[in-house]
Short mmCIF file of N, CA, C and O in Angstrom, two decimals:
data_model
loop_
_atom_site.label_atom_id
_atom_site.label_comp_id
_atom_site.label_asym_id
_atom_site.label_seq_id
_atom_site.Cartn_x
_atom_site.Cartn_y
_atom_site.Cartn_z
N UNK D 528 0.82 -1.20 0.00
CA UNK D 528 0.00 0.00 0.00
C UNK D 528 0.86 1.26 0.00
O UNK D 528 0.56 2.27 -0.65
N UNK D 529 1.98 1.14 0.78
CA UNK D 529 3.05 2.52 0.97
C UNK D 529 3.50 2.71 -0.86
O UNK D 529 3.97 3.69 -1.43
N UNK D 530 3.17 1.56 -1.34
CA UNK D 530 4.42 1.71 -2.32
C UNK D 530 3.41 2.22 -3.90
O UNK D 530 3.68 2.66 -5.02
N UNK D 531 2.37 1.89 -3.27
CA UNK D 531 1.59 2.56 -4.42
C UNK D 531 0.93 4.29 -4.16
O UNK D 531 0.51 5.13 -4.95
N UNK D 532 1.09 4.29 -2.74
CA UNK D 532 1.01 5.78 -2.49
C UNK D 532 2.29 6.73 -2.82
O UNK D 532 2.24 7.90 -3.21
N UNK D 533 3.33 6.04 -2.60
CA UNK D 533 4.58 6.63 -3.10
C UNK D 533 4.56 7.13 -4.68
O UNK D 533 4.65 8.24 -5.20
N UNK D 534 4.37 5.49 -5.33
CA UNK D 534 4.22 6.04 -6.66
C UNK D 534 3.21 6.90 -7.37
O UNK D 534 3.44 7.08 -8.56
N UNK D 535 1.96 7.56 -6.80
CA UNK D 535 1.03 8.21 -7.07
C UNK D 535 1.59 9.94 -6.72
O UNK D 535 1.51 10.99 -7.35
N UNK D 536 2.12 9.60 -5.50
CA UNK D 536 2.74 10.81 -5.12
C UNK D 536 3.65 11.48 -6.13
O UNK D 536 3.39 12.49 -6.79
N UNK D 537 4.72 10.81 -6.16
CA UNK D 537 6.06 10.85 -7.48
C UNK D 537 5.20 10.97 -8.40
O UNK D 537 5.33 12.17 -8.67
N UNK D 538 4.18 10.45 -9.30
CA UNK D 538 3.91 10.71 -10.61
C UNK D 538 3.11 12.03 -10.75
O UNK D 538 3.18 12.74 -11.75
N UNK D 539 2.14 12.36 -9.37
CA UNK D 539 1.66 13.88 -9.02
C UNK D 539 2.64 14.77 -9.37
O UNK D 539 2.37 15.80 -10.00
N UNK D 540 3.88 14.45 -8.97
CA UNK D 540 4.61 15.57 -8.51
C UNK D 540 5.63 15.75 -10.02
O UNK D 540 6.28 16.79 -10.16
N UNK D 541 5.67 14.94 -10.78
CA UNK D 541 5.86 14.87 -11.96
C UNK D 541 5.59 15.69 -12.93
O UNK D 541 6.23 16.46 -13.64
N UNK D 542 4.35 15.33 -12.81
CA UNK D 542 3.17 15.65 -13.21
C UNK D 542 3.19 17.41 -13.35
O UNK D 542 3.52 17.96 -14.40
N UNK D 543 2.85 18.04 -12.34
CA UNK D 543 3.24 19.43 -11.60
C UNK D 543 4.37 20.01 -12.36
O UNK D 543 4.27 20.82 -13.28
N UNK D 544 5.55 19.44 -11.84
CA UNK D 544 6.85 19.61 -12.55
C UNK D 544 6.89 20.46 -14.08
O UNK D 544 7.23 21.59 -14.43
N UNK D 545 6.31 19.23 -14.76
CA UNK D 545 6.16 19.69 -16.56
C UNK D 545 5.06 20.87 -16.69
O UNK D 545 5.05 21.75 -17.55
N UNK D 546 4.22 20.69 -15.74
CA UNK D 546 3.01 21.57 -16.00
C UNK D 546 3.34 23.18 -15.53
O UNK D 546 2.63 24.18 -15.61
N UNK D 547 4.27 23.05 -15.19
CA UNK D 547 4.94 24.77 -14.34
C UNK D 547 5.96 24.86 -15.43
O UNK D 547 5.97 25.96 -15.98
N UNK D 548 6.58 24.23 -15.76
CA UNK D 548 7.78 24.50 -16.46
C UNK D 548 7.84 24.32 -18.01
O UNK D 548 8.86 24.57 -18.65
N UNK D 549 6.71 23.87 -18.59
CA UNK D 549 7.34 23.45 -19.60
C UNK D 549 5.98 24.59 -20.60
O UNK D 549 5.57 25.47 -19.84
N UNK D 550 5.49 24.65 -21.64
CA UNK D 550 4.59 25.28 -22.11
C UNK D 550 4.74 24.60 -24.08
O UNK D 550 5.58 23.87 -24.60
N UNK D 551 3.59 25.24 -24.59
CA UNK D 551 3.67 25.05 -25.97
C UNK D 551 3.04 26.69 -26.48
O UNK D 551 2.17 27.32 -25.88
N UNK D 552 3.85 27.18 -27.91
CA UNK D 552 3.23 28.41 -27.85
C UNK D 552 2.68 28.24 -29.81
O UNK D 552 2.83 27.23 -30.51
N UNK D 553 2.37 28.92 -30.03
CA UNK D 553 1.77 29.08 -31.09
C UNK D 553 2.58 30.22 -32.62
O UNK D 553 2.19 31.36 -32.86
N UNK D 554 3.43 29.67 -33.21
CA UNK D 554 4.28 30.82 -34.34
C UNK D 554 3.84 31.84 -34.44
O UNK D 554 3.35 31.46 -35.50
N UNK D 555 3.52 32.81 -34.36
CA UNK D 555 3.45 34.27 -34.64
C UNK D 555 3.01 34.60 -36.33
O UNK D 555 2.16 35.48 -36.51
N UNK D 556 3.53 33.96 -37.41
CA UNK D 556 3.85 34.07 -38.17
C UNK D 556 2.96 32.80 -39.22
O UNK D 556 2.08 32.90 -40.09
N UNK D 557 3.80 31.50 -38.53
CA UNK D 557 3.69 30.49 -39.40
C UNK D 557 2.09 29.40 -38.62
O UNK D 557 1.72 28.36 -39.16
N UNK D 558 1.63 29.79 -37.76
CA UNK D 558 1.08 29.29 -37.08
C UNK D 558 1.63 28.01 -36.29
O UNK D 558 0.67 27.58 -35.65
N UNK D 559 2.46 27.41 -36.11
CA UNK D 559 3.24 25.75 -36.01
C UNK D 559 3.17 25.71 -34.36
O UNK D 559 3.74 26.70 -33.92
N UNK D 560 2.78 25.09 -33.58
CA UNK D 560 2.99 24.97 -31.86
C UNK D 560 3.99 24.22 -31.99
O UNK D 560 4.06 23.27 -32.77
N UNK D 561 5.14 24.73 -30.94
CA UNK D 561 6.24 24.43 -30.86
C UNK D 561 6.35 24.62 -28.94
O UNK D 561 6.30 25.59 -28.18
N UNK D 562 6.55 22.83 -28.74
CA UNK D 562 6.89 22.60 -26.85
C UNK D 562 8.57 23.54 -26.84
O UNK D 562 9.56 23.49 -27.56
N UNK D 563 8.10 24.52 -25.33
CA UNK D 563 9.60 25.12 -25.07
C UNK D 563 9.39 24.61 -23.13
O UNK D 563 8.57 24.13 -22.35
N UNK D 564 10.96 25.23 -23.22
CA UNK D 564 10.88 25.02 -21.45
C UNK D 564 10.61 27.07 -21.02
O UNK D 564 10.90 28.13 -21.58
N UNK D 565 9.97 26.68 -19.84
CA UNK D 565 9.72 28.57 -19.42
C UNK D 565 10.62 28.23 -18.08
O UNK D 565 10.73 27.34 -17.23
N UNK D 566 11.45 30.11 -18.58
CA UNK D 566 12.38 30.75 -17.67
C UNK D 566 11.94 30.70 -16.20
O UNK D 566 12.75 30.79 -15.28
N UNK D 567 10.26 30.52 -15.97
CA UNK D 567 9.76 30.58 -14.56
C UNK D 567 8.66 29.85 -14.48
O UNK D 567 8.06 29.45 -15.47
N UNK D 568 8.35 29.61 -13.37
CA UNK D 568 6.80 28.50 -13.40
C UNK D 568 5.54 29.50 -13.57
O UNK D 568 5.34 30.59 -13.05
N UNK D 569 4.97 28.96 -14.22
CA UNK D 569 3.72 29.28 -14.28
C UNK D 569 2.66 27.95 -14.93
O UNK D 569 2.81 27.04 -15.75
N UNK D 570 1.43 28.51 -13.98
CA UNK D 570 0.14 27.49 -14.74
C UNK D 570 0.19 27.73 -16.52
O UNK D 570 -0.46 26.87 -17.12
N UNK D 571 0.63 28.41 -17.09
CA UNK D 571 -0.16 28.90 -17.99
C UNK D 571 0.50 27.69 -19.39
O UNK D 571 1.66 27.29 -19.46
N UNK D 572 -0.49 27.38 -20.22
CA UNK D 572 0.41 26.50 -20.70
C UNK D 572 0.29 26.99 -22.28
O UNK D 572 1.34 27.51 -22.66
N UNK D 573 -0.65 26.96 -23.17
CA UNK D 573 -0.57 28.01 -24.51
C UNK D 573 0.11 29.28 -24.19
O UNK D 573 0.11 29.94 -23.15
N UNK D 574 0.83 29.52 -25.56
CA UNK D 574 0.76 31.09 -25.71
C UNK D 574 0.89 31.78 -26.96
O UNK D 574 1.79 31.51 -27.75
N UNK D 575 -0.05 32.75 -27.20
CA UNK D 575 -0.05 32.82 -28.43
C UNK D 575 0.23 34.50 -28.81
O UNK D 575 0.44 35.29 -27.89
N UNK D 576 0.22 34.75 -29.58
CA UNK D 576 0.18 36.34 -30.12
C UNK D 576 -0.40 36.94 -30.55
O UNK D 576 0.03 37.38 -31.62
N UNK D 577 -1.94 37.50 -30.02
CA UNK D 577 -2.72 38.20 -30.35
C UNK D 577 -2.37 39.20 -31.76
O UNK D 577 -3.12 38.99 -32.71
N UNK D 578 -1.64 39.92 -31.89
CA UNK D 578 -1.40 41.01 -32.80
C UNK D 578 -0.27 39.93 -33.95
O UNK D 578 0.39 40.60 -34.75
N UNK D 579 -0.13 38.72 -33.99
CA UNK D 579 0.77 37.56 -34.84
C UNK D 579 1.96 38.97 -35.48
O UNK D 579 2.76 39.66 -34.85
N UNK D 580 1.70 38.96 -36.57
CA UNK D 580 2.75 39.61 -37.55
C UNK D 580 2.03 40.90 -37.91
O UNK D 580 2.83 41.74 -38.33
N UNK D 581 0.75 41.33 -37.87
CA UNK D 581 0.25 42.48 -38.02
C UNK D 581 1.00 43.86 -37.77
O UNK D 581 2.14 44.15 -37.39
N UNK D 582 -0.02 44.51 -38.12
CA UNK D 582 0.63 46.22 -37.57
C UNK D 582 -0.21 46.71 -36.35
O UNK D 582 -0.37 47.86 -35.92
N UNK D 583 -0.67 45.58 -35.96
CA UNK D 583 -1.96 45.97 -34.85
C UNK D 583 -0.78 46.84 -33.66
O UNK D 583 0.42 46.58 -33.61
N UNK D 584 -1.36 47.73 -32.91
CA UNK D 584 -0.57 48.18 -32.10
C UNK D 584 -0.83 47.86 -30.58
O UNK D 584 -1.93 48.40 -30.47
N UNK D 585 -0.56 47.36 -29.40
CA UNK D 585 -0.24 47.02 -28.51
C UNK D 585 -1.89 48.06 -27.59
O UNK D 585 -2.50 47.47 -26.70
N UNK D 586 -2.23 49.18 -27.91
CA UNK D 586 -3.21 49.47 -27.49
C UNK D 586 -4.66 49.59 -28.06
O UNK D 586 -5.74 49.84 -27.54
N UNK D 587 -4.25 49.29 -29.36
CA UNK D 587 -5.27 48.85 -29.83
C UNK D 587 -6.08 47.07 -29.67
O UNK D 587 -7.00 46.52 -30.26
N UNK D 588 -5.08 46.64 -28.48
CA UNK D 588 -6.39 45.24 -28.25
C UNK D 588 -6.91 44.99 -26.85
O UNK D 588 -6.46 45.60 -25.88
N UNK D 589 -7.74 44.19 -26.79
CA UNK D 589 -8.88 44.44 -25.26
C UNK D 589 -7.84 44.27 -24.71
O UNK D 589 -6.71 44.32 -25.19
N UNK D 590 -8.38 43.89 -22.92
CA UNK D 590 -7.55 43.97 -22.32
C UNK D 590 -6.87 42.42 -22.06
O UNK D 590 -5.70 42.18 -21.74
N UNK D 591 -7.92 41.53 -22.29
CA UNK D 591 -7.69 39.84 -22.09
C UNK D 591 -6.47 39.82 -23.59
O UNK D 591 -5.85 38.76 -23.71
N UNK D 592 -6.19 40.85 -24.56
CA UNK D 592 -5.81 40.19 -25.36
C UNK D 592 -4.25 41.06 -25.02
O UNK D 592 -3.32 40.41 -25.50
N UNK D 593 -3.89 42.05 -24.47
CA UNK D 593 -3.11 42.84 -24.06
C UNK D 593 -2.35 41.61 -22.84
O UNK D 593 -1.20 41.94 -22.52
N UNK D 594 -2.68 40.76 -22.41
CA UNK D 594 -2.16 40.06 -21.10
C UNK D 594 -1.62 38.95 -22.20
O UNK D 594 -0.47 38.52 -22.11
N UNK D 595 -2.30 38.62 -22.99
CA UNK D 595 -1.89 37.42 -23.56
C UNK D 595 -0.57 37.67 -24.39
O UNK D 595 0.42 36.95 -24.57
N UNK D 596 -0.91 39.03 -24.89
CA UNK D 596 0.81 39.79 -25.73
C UNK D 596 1.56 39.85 -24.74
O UNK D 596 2.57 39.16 -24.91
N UNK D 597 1.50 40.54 -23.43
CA UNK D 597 2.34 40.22 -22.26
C UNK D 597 3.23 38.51 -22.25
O UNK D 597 4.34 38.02 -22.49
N UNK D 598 2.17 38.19 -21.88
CA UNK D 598 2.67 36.68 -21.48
C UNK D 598 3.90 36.17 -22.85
O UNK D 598 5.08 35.85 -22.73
N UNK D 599 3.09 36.27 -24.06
CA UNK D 599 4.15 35.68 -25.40
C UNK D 599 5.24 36.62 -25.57
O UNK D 599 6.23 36.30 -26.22
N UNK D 600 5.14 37.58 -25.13
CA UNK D 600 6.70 38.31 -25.47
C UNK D 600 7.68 38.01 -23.95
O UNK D 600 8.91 38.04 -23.94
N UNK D 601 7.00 37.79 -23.00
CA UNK D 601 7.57 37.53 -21.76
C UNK D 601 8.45 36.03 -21.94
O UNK D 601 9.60 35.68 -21.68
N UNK D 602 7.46 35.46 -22.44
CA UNK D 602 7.91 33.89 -22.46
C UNK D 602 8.66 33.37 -23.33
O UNK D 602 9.39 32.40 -23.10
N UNK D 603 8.53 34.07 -24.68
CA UNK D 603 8.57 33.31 -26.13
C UNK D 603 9.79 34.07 -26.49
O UNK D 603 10.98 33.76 -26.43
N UNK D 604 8.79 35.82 -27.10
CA UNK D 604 9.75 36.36 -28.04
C UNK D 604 11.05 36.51 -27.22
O UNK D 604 12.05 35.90 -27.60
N UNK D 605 11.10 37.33 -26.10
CA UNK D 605 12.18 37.81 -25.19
C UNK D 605 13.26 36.83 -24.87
O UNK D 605 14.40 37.22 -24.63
N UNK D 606 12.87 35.32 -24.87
CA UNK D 606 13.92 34.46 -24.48
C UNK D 606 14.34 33.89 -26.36
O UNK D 606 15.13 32.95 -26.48
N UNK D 607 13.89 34.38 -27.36
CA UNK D 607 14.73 34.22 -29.01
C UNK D 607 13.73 32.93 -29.08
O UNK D 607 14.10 31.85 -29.54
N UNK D 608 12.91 33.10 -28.76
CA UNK D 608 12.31 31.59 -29.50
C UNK D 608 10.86 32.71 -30.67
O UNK D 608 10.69 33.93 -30.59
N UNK D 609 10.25 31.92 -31.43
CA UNK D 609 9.51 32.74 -32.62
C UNK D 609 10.32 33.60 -33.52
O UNK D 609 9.94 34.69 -33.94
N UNK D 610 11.45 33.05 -33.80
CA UNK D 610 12.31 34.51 -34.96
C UNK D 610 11.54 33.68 -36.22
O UNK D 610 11.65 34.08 -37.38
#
């Protein structure tokens, strides 16, 4: 019984692990989801680019879509991944 609570535990915690650290984001450009590792944990696991390749400007989108440009330049562009 210990040894199957152990292993439930370990595979939880596994589990957790990839889900903080790891993410998939969406090309900017080419559309292609591509798995990266993130600089910091977070729940968040898509990320995409509201304004992609456009000329849209950074205040021209709501505000749910302004967090989501946050997040992909935080995560994606800033660490050289999407060139």
């Amino acid at each position: 019984m210990k040894k199957v609570i152990s292993t439930v535990i370990f595979i939880f915690a596994i589990v957790l692990v990839i889900r903080l650290f790891c993410g998939v984001y969406v090309h900017d450009e080419f559309t292609e989801k591509h798995f990266f590792i993130k600089h910091r944990p977070t729940l968040k696991w898509t990320f995409y680019s509201p304004t992609r390749m456009s000329d849209t400007k950074f205040k021209e989108l709501s505000k749910e879509e302004q967090t989501e440009q946050k997040y992909f330049n935080e995560f994606v562009r800033d660490q050289g991944l999407s060139r």
